[in-house]
Short mmCIF file of C-alpha atoms in Angstrom, two decimals:
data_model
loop_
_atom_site.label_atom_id
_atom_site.label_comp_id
_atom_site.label_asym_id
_atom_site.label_seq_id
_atom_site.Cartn_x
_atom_site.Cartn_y
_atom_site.Cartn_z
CA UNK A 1 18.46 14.29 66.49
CA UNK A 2 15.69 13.46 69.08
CA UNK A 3 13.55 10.64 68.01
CA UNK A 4 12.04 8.92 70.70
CA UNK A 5 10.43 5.50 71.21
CA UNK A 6 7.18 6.53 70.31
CA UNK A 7 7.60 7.73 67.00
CA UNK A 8 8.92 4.72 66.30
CA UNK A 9 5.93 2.75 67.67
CA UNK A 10 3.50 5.14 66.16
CA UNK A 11 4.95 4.22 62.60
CA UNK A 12 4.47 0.45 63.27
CA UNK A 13 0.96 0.62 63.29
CA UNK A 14 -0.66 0.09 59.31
CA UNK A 15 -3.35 2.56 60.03
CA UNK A 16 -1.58 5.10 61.34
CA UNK A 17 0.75 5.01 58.35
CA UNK A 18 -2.26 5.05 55.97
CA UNK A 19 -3.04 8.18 57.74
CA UNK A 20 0.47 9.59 57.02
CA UNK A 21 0.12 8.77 53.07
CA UNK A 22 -3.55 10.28 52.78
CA UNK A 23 -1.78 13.64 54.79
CA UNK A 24 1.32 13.30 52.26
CA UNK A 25 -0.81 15.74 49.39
CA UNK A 26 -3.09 17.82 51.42
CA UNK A 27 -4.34 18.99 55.27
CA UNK A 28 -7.11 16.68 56.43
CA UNK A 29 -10.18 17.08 58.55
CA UNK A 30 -10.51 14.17 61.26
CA UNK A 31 -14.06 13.70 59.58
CA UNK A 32 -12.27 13.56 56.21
CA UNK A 33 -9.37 11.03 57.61
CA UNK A 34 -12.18 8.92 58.90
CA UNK A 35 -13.71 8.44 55.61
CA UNK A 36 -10.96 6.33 54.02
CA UNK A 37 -11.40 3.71 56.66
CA UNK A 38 -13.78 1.24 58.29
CA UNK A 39 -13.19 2.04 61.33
CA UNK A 40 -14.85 4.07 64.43
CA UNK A 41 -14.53 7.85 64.37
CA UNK A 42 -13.13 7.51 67.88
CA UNK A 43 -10.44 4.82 66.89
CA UNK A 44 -9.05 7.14 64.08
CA UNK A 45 -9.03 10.32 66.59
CA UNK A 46 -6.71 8.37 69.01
CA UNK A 47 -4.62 7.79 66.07
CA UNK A 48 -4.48 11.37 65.02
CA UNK A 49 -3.56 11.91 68.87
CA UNK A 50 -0.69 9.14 68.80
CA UNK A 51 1.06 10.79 65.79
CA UNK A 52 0.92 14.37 67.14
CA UNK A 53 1.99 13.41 70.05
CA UNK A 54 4.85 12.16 68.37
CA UNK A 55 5.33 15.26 66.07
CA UNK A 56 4.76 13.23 62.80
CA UNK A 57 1.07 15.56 62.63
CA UNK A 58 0.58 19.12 63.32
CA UNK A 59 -2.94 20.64 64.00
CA UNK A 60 -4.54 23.92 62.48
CA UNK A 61 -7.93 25.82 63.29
CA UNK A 62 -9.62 26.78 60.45
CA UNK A 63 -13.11 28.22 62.20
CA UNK A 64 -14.82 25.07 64.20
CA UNK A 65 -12.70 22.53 61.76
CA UNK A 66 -9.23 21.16 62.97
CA UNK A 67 -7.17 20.19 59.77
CA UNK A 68 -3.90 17.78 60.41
CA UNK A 69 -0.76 18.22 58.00
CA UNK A 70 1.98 15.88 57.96
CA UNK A 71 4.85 17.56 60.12
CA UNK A 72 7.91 17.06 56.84
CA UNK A 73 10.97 17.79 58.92
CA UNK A 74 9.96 15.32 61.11
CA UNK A 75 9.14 12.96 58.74
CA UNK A 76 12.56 14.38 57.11
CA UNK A 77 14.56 13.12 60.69
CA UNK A 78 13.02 9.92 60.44
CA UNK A 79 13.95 8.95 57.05
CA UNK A 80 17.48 10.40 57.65
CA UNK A 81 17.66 7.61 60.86
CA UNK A 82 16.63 4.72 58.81
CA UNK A 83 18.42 5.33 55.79
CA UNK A 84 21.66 5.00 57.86
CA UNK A 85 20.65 1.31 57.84
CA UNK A 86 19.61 1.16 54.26
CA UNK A 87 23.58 0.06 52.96
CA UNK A 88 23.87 -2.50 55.50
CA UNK A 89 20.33 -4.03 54.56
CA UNK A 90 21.44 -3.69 50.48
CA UNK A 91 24.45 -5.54 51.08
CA UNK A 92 22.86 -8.37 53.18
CA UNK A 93 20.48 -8.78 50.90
CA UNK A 94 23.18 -8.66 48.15
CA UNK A 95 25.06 -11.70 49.81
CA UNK A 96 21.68 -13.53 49.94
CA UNK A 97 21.02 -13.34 46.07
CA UNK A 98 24.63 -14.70 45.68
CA UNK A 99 23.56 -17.82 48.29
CA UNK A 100 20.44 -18.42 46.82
CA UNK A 101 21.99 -18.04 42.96
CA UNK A 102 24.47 -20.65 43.81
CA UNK A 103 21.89 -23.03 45.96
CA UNK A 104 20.12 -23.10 42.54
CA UNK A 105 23.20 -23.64 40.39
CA UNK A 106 24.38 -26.75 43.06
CA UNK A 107 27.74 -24.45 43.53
CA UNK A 108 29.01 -23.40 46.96
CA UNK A 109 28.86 -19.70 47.26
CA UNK A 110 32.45 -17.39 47.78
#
């Protein structure tokens, strides 16, 4: 696998990851991206730019238009990283229900 930094960075950002859930169900213009938000044109460009630079978008040429489509395999590698964590986070989270049940009961946790 060869995630870098910057994907990681590019998903931390709220608006770029709105951009990734309108591109989930269909190919966007940048016109048509820009729409959903209240922000300038030029601000949501840069973020098309950021993600495929990071492979997360892929561009296509339809005539004069540019449509992005979310790039699934990558999307795909990144899931596959962070699930790895996803059993450690379940049972710390566990363990904390068990604390908290028995801070409400007044009995020490095991």
């Amino acid at each position: 696998m060869n995630l870098r930094r910057d994907v990681f960075q590019a998903l931390a950002d709220p608006t770029r990851r709105a951009i990734l859930l309108l591109l989930a169900s269909q190919a966007m213009t940048a016109g048509a991206i820009a729409a959903n938000f209240n922000t300038a044109r030029p601000t949501i460009s840069r973020h098309l730019q950021i993600l495929t630079e990071c492979e997360l978008l892929r561009q296509e040429s339809i005539g004069r238009e540019v449509h992005y489509h979310l790039e699934a395999g990558k999307m795909k590698e990144v899931a596959d990283f962070i699930e790895r964590f996803r059993a450690m986070w379940d049972e710390r989270f566990d363990k904390l229900e068990t604390v908290m049940k028995a801070y409400g009961t007044g009995r020490k946790a095991t």
